[in-house]
């Protein structure tokens, strides 16, 4: 009887033995092997080899040497597999060695904008939070920005946050021209603010608006040339002119039909000129589209914009149009989650702001906003 009971007891005992936890290091190595990220040599595969591991309070860093012949882009294609396998946020960089940062805490899925984020007197706006803190974008350092991603994931919220931050930081110096090609529904409410020079709602109004801007640009170019100024950031001129385009695809000659095509061609040419020469003259272009295709984003606009930001993209090709890189198509379906790119990709969560907050704050500072325009210094009138 004892013998009959012995086998089940052994099986039960084995089941109670705690399984050894698989380390992140082992999981990453298994993913390399399962996804065949390596080089075939004779009858075997050579995989990335762990060189060092560092730990701190926020993340662990794994450094790998790579067999010759593996492109760094190969690791972007398996980034989502590593994220899913570890169930943790990661960042991948390549600088001689493959560097994989594995974070101990996940990014928040939402965080709210507050006026504590403002940086008065600066041209910096809070672009988002990553694992290492809040990132700011400086429009005097990187004048233009290209923004893309599918609808309802945060583009318009981001544009409003940029608009509000610049307005609060630089009431006396900022002015806005807004091409709200969603029929003026998003920014039409802000027409009464003195710093908002004009809001256009369709391709025809945008043509007139951009004509005005190009004329002003030529005048400012002439004025600065006479003073031998080469870049506005090195002059006493404080004024900056922001041109915000919300849904730039509506200005594509390949998308619109009929007589609209000739207006679209003019608009794209004007935006290209602003992107090409406007930065040094104090013009800042923020071009946004939910249809990031080569037809929707003029080549001259794209080539002259260093700063890119993409929310989740519909496909790899859309990610490449915005970032010149893949990755945005694999972002989690979280509103506000984006990749911000200057020199390298950073995954961020964009702060959330809504019209109610903005209206409330603007009403509280109504006198200051209006008086700021009246008190503009003569050096602004170029």
Short mmCIF file of C-alpha atoms in Angstrom, two decimals:
data_model
loop_
_atom_site.label_atom_id
_atom_site.label_comp_id
_atom_site.label_asym_id
_atom_site.label_seq_id
_atom_site.Cartn_x
_atom_site.Cartn_y
_atom_site.Cartn_z
CA UNK A 1 0.00 0.00 0.00
CA UNK A 2 2.84 2.29 0.82
CA UNK A 3 4.37 1.65 -2.62
CA UNK A 4 1.08 2.49 -4.34
CA UNK A 5 0.99 5.83 -2.56
CA UNK A 6 4.63 6.67 -3.20
CA UNK A 7 4.39 7.60 -6.93
CA UNK A 8 1.48 10.09 -6.57
CA UNK A 9 3.24 11.59 -3.57
CA UNK A 10 6.40 12.15 -5.61
CA UNK A 11 4.39 13.74 -8.45
CA UNK A 12 2.52 15.99 -6.02
CA UNK A 13 5.77 16.95 -4.35
CA UNK A 14 7.37 17.86 -7.68
CA UNK A 15 4.41 20.07 -8.52
CA UNK A 16 4.91 21.97 -5.27
CA UNK A 17 8.55 22.76 -5.98
CA UNK A 18 8.64 26.46 -6.94
CA UNK A 19 9.72 27.02 -10.52
CA UNK A 20 12.88 29.03 -11.01
CA UNK A 21 12.07 32.51 -12.27
CA UNK A 22 13.36 33.17 -15.76
CA UNK A 23 15.56 36.26 -15.77
CA UNK A 24 15.13 39.13 -18.23
CA UNK A 25 18.58 38.29 -19.55
CA UNK A 26 17.47 34.74 -20.38
CA UNK A 27 14.20 35.94 -21.91
CA UNK A 28 16.00 38.38 -24.20
CA UNK A 29 18.41 35.68 -25.31
CA UNK A 30 15.51 33.31 -26.00
CA UNK A 31 13.78 35.99 -28.08
CA UNK A 32 16.96 36.53 -30.12
CA UNK A 33 17.05 32.80 -30.82
CA UNK A 34 13.34 32.35 -31.51
CA UNK A 35 13.34 35.32 -33.89
CA UNK A 36 16.60 34.15 -35.46
CA UNK A 37 18.35 37.49 -34.91
CA UNK A 38 21.82 36.30 -35.74
CA UNK A 39 24.22 35.30 -38.46
CA UNK A 40 24.40 31.80 -39.87
CA UNK A 41 27.91 30.41 -39.86
CA UNK A 42 28.44 26.90 -41.15
CA UNK A 43 25.71 24.85 -39.45
CA UNK A 44 25.08 27.14 -36.49
CA UNK A 45 23.79 30.62 -35.71
CA UNK A 46 25.82 33.31 -33.96
CA UNK A 47 23.62 35.52 -31.76
CA UNK A 48 24.27 38.82 -29.92
CA UNK A 49 26.43 38.14 -26.89
CA UNK A 50 25.88 39.80 -23.52
CA UNK A 51 28.94 41.89 -22.71
CA UNK A 52 27.90 43.74 -19.56
CA UNK A 53 24.87 44.46 -17.41
CA UNK A 54 24.33 47.54 -15.25
CA UNK A 55 21.58 48.13 -12.69
CA UNK A 56 20.26 51.28 -11.09
CA UNK A 57 17.03 52.19 -9.30
CA UNK A 58 15.10 52.90 -12.50
CA UNK A 59 16.34 50.41 -15.06
CA UNK A 60 18.78 47.66 -16.02
CA UNK A 61 21.02 48.12 -19.04
CA UNK A 62 22.13 45.14 -21.10
CA UNK A 63 25.06 45.69 -23.46
CA UNK A 64 25.57 43.23 -26.30
CA UNK A 65 28.29 42.72 -28.86
CA UNK A 66 26.98 41.78 -32.28
CA UNK A 67 28.34 39.33 -34.83
CA UNK A 68 29.50 41.27 -37.90
CA UNK A 69 26.71 41.65 -40.42
CA UNK A 70 23.67 42.24 -38.17
CA UNK A 71 22.14 45.66 -38.93
CA UNK A 72 21.02 47.67 -35.89
CA UNK A 73 17.60 48.06 -37.57
CA UNK A 74 17.02 44.34 -37.00
CA UNK A 75 16.43 45.04 -33.34
CA UNK A 76 13.73 47.63 -33.98
CA UNK A 77 11.74 44.90 -35.73
CA UNK A 78 11.78 42.72 -32.60
CA UNK A 79 11.33 45.53 -30.07
CA UNK A 80 7.65 44.75 -29.59
CA UNK A 81 8.49 41.06 -29.08
CA UNK A 82 10.93 41.99 -26.29
CA UNK A 83 8.38 44.33 -24.69
CA UNK A 84 5.73 41.61 -24.75
CA UNK A 85 8.16 38.92 -23.58
CA UNK A 86 9.40 40.92 -20.60
CA UNK A 87 6.10 42.73 -19.98
CA UNK A 88 8.22 45.81 -19.35
CA UNK A 89 9.05 49.04 -21.16
CA UNK A 90 12.37 49.10 -22.98
CA UNK A 91 14.53 51.44 -25.06
CA UNK A 92 16.97 50.20 -27.69
CA UNK A 93 20.05 52.15 -28.80
CA UNK A 94 23.06 51.21 -30.87
CA UNK A 95 26.40 52.93 -30.33
CA UNK A 96 29.05 50.39 -31.19
CA UNK A 97 27.31 48.05 -28.77
CA UNK A 98 23.63 47.13 -28.70
CA UNK A 99 22.13 48.75 -25.58
CA UNK A 100 18.78 47.54 -24.22
CA UNK A 101 17.37 49.47 -21.27
CA UNK A 102 14.73 47.54 -19.35
CA UNK A 103 12.69 49.82 -17.07
CA UNK A 104 11.40 48.69 -13.71
CA UNK A 105 8.31 50.92 -13.85
CA UNK A 106 5.95 51.39 -16.79
CA UNK A 107 5.19 54.79 -18.27
CA UNK A 108 1.92 56.25 -16.96
CA UNK A 109 -0.96 55.84 -19.40
CA UNK A 110 -2.08 59.41 -18.71
CA UNK A 111 -0.83 62.50 -16.91
CA UNK A 112 -2.41 65.91 -16.78
CA UNK A 113 -0.99 69.24 -17.81
CA UNK A 114 -0.63 71.90 -15.12
CA UNK A 115 0.79 75.42 -15.24
CA UNK A 116 3.74 74.23 -13.15
CA UNK A 117 5.12 72.95 -16.46
CA UNK A 118 5.36 76.44 -17.96
CA UNK A 119 8.77 77.96 -18.56
CA UNK A 120 8.07 81.69 -18.75
CA UNK A 121 10.30 83.68 -21.09
CA UNK A 122 11.44 80.56 -22.93
CA UNK A 123 10.43 78.98 -26.22
CA UNK A 124 10.35 75.57 -24.56
CA UNK A 125 7.22 73.44 -24.20
CA UNK A 126 6.76 70.18 -22.25
CA UNK A 127 6.61 67.57 -25.00
CA UNK A 128 6.12 64.52 -22.79
CA UNK A 129 7.28 62.33 -19.95
CA UNK A 130 9.57 59.35 -20.37
CA UNK A 131 11.11 57.05 -17.76
CA UNK A 132 13.79 59.57 -16.91
CA UNK A 133 11.64 62.67 -16.46
CA UNK A 134 9.85 65.41 -18.41
CA UNK A 135 11.25 66.33 -21.82
CA UNK A 136 11.01 69.88 -23.19
CA UNK A 137 11.13 70.88 -26.83
CA UNK A 138 12.95 74.16 -27.57
CA UNK A 139 11.56 75.89 -30.67
CA UNK A 140 14.53 78.26 -30.84
CA UNK A 141 16.87 75.29 -31.09
CA UNK A 142 14.68 73.19 -33.41
CA UNK A 143 12.31 75.67 -35.14
CA UNK A 144 9.92 73.30 -36.90
CA UNK A 145 8.13 70.09 -35.94
CA UNK A 146 6.48 67.30 -37.95
CA UNK A 147 3.67 65.46 -36.16
CA UNK A 148 1.77 62.38 -37.36
CA UNK A 149 -0.25 59.38 -36.32
CA UNK A 150 -3.73 57.96 -36.62
CA UNK A 151 -6.70 59.93 -35.42
CA UNK A 152 -7.88 60.04 -31.78
CA UNK A 153 -4.46 59.28 -30.29
CA UNK A 154 -3.41 62.77 -29.28
CA UNK A 155 -2.32 64.99 -32.16
CA UNK A 156 -4.83 67.75 -31.56
CA UNK A 157 -4.30 67.59 -27.78
CA UNK A 158 -0.56 68.00 -28.39
CA UNK A 159 -1.10 70.98 -30.71
CA UNK A 160 -3.32 72.69 -28.15
CA UNK A 161 -0.77 72.02 -25.42
CA UNK A 162 1.97 73.57 -27.58
CA UNK A 163 -0.28 76.54 -28.39
CA UNK A 164 -1.22 77.13 -24.75
CA UNK A 165 2.36 76.75 -23.43
CA UNK A 166 3.80 79.17 -25.97
CA UNK A 167 1.03 81.68 -25.33
CA UNK A 168 1.52 81.57 -21.56
CA UNK A 169 5.34 81.60 -21.79
CA UNK A 170 5.66 84.38 -24.35
CA UNK A 171 2.51 86.54 -24.30
CA UNK A 172 4.37 89.63 -25.53
CA UNK A 173 6.35 87.94 -28.27
CA UNK A 174 4.35 85.14 -29.85
CA UNK A 175 1.85 85.24 -32.69
CA UNK A 176 -0.04 82.40 -34.34
CA UNK A 177 -1.43 81.63 -37.77
CA UNK A 178 -3.47 78.43 -37.62
CA UNK A 179 -4.59 76.33 -40.57
CA UNK A 180 -7.33 74.29 -38.90
CA UNK A 181 -8.33 72.10 -41.83
CA UNK A 182 -10.92 70.26 -39.79
CA UNK A 183 -13.27 73.08 -40.69
CA UNK A 184 -11.99 75.36 -37.92
CA UNK A 185 -13.69 73.23 -35.29
CA UNK A 186 -10.66 72.85 -33.00
CA UNK A 187 -9.10 76.33 -33.02
CA UNK A 188 -12.00 78.52 -34.11
CA UNK A 189 -12.74 79.14 -30.41
CA UNK A 190 -9.42 80.96 -29.99
CA UNK A 191 -9.86 83.58 -32.71
CA UNK A 192 -10.55 86.33 -30.16
CA UNK A 193 -7.12 86.00 -28.53
CA UNK A 194 -4.98 88.91 -29.78
CA UNK A 195 -1.93 86.71 -30.36
CA UNK A 196 -3.96 84.55 -32.78
CA UNK A 197 -3.63 86.54 -35.99
CA UNK A 198 -5.82 84.33 -38.15
CA UNK A 199 -7.46 80.89 -38.32
CA UNK A 200 -8.27 79.38 -41.72
CA UNK A 201 -10.71 76.51 -42.04
CA UNK A 202 -10.36 75.33 -45.65
CA UNK A 203 -7.95 75.30 -48.56
CA UNK A 204 -9.15 78.64 -49.97
CA UNK A 205 -8.76 80.54 -46.68
CA UNK A 206 -5.41 78.81 -46.19
CA UNK A 207 -4.23 80.11 -49.54
CA UNK A 208 -5.00 83.70 -48.51
CA UNK A 209 -3.45 83.19 -45.08
CA UNK A 210 -0.24 81.72 -46.50
CA UNK A 211 -0.03 84.50 -49.10
CA UNK A 212 0.00 87.01 -46.26
CA UNK A 213 2.66 85.07 -44.39
CA UNK A 214 4.92 84.79 -47.45
CA UNK A 215 4.66 88.55 -48.04
CA UNK A 216 5.57 89.19 -44.40
CA UNK A 217 8.39 86.68 -44.62
CA UNK A 218 9.89 88.50 -47.59
CA UNK A 219 9.67 91.82 -45.74
CA UNK A 220 11.29 90.36 -42.64
CA UNK A 221 14.01 88.78 -44.78
CA UNK A 222 14.74 92.15 -46.38
CA UNK A 223 14.80 93.92 -43.00
CA UNK A 224 17.17 91.38 -41.46
CA UNK A 225 19.43 91.41 -44.50
CA UNK A 226 19.78 95.20 -44.24
CA UNK A 227 20.80 94.78 -40.59
CA UNK A 228 23.16 91.93 -41.54
CA UNK A 229 21.30 89.55 -39.27
CA UNK A 230 21.67 85.89 -40.23
CA UNK A 231 19.59 84.19 -37.53
CA UNK A 232 16.90 85.70 -35.35
CA UNK A 233 18.11 83.89 -32.23
CA UNK A 234 21.29 85.99 -32.38
CA UNK A 235 19.44 89.32 -32.60
CA UNK A 236 17.47 91.52 -30.17
CA UNK A 237 14.25 90.56 -31.99
CA UNK A 238 12.00 88.68 -29.60
CA UNK A 239 9.03 88.06 -31.90
CA UNK A 240 8.33 84.55 -33.18
CA UNK A 241 5.59 83.58 -35.64
CA UNK A 242 4.10 80.11 -35.38
CA UNK A 243 2.25 78.53 -38.29
CA UNK A 244 0.25 75.52 -37.11
CA UNK A 245 -1.19 73.17 -39.75
CA UNK A 246 -3.72 70.70 -38.39
CA UNK A 247 -4.35 68.03 -41.03
CA UNK A 248 -1.86 68.92 -43.72
CA UNK A 249 -3.11 66.18 -46.06
CA UNK A 250 -6.01 68.49 -46.95
CA UNK A 251 -3.45 70.67 -48.77
CA UNK A 252 -2.12 67.86 -50.96
CA UNK A 253 -2.68 68.32 -54.75
CA UNK A 254 -2.76 64.53 -55.00
CA UNK A 255 -5.67 64.26 -52.60
CA UNK A 256 -7.93 67.25 -53.36
CA UNK A 257 -9.88 67.45 -56.61
CA UNK A 258 -10.89 69.96 -59.29
CA UNK A 259 -9.94 73.62 -58.95
CA UNK A 260 -8.65 72.96 -55.44
CA UNK A 261 -5.51 71.39 -56.91
CA UNK A 262 -3.97 74.74 -57.94
CA UNK A 263 -4.63 76.18 -54.46
CA UNK A 264 -3.11 73.08 -52.90
CA UNK A 265 0.02 73.45 -55.02
CA UNK A 266 0.43 77.02 -53.85
CA UNK A 267 -0.10 76.04 -50.19
CA UNK A 268 2.47 73.25 -50.34
CA UNK A 269 4.98 75.55 -52.06
CA UNK A 270 4.42 78.23 -49.41
CA UNK A 271 4.83 75.77 -46.55
CA UNK A 272 7.99 74.44 -48.17
CA UNK A 273 9.41 77.98 -48.34
CA UNK A 274 8.56 78.59 -44.69
CA UNK A 275 10.25 75.32 -43.70
CA UNK A 276 13.29 76.05 -45.88
CA UNK A 277 14.11 79.66 -45.00
CA UNK A 278 11.65 80.69 -42.29
CA UNK A 279 13.50 79.24 -39.31
CA UNK A 280 16.30 81.81 -39.34
CA UNK A 281 13.71 84.59 -39.75
CA UNK A 282 11.65 83.60 -36.71
CA UNK A 283 8.95 81.48 -38.36
CA UNK A 284 8.16 78.15 -36.72
CA UNK A 285 6.15 75.55 -38.63
CA UNK A 286 4.23 72.78 -36.87
CA UNK A 287 2.92 70.45 -39.58
CA UNK A 288 0.51 67.72 -38.49
CA UNK A 289 -1.23 64.97 -40.41
CA UNK A 290 -3.16 61.81 -39.71
CA UNK A 291 -2.32 60.56 -43.22
CA UNK A 292 1.48 60.50 -43.25
CA UNK A 293 2.20 59.66 -46.87
CA UNK A 294 4.77 61.16 -49.22
CA UNK A 295 1.90 62.93 -51.00
CA UNK A 296 0.58 64.49 -47.78
CA UNK A 297 3.96 65.66 -46.44
CA UNK A 298 5.83 67.86 -48.96
CA UNK A 299 9.43 66.71 -49.38
CA UNK A 300 10.84 70.20 -48.75
CA UNK A 301 8.84 70.42 -45.53
CA UNK A 302 10.05 67.04 -44.34
CA UNK A 303 13.70 67.62 -45.28
CA UNK A 304 13.84 70.85 -43.32
CA UNK A 305 12.28 69.55 -40.11
CA UNK A 306 14.59 67.88 -37.63
CA UNK A 307 12.10 67.42 -34.79
CA UNK A 308 9.57 64.65 -35.38
CA UNK A 309 6.80 63.22 -33.22
CA UNK A 310 4.62 60.26 -34.11
CA UNK A 311 1.68 58.80 -32.27
CA UNK A 312 0.70 55.24 -33.19
CA UNK A 313 0.95 54.82 -36.96
CA UNK A 314 -1.23 52.64 -39.17
CA UNK A 315 1.75 50.93 -40.81
CA UNK A 316 5.53 50.89 -41.04
CA UNK A 317 5.46 53.12 -44.11
CA UNK A 318 3.60 55.83 -42.16
CA UNK A 319 6.15 55.59 -39.36
CA UNK A 320 8.95 56.01 -41.90
CA UNK A 321 7.33 59.11 -43.42
CA UNK A 322 7.26 60.86 -40.03
CA UNK A 323 10.31 59.45 -38.23
CA UNK A 324 12.41 58.11 -41.12
CA UNK A 325 12.30 55.01 -38.99
CA UNK A 326 10.00 52.17 -38.05
CA UNK A 327 8.55 51.76 -34.56
CA UNK A 328 5.47 54.00 -34.36
CA UNK A 329 3.34 51.18 -35.79
CA UNK A 330 4.21 49.07 -32.73
CA UNK A 331 3.30 51.66 -30.08
CA UNK A 332 0.65 50.44 -27.64
CA UNK A 333 -2.91 51.62 -28.24
CA UNK A 334 -2.71 54.26 -25.52
CA UNK A 335 -3.85 57.81 -26.31
CA UNK A 336 -0.92 60.17 -25.83
CA UNK A 337 1.78 57.51 -26.28
CA UNK A 338 4.27 58.69 -28.91
CA UNK A 339 7.81 58.59 -30.21
CA UNK A 340 9.65 61.93 -30.05
CA UNK A 341 12.69 62.06 -32.29
CA UNK A 342 15.60 64.44 -32.17
CA UNK A 343 18.83 62.61 -32.95
CA UNK A 344 17.32 59.46 -31.44
CA UNK A 345 13.89 58.01 -30.69
CA UNK A 346 12.37 58.46 -27.25
CA UNK A 347 9.07 56.89 -26.25
CA UNK A 348 7.00 59.41 -24.27
CA UNK A 349 3.56 60.02 -22.83
CA UNK A 350 2.27 63.44 -23.94
CA UNK A 351 0.58 65.54 -21.21
CA UNK A 352 -3.20 65.77 -21.42
CA UNK A 353 -4.88 69.17 -21.63
CA UNK A 354 -8.43 70.07 -22.64
CA UNK A 355 -10.35 73.17 -23.71
CA UNK A 356 -11.99 73.52 -20.29
CA UNK A 357 -8.59 73.88 -18.57
CA UNK A 358 -7.33 76.28 -21.23
CA UNK A 359 -10.44 78.47 -21.18
CA UNK A 360 -10.36 78.63 -17.41
CA UNK A 361 -6.71 79.72 -17.29
CA UNK A 362 -7.07 82.16 -20.17
CA UNK A 363 -10.08 83.80 -18.53
CA UNK A 364 -8.06 84.22 -15.35
CA UNK A 365 -5.28 85.93 -17.29
CA UNK A 366 -7.44 87.77 -19.81
CA UNK A 367 -6.09 91.22 -18.96
CA UNK A 368 -2.48 90.04 -19.04
CA UNK A 369 -2.96 88.35 -22.43
CA UNK A 370 -4.55 91.45 -23.99
CA UNK A 371 -2.14 93.94 -22.42
CA UNK A 372 0.84 91.84 -23.50
CA UNK A 373 0.01 92.57 -27.13
CA UNK A 374 -0.45 96.29 -26.46
CA UNK A 375 2.90 96.45 -24.68
CA UNK A 376 4.92 94.79 -27.38
CA UNK A 377 8.26 96.48 -27.84
CA UNK A 378 9.13 98.34 -31.02
CA UNK A 379 11.83 95.78 -31.78
CA UNK A 380 9.07 93.29 -32.57
CA UNK A 381 7.67 95.32 -35.43
CA UNK A 382 9.87 94.08 -38.21
#
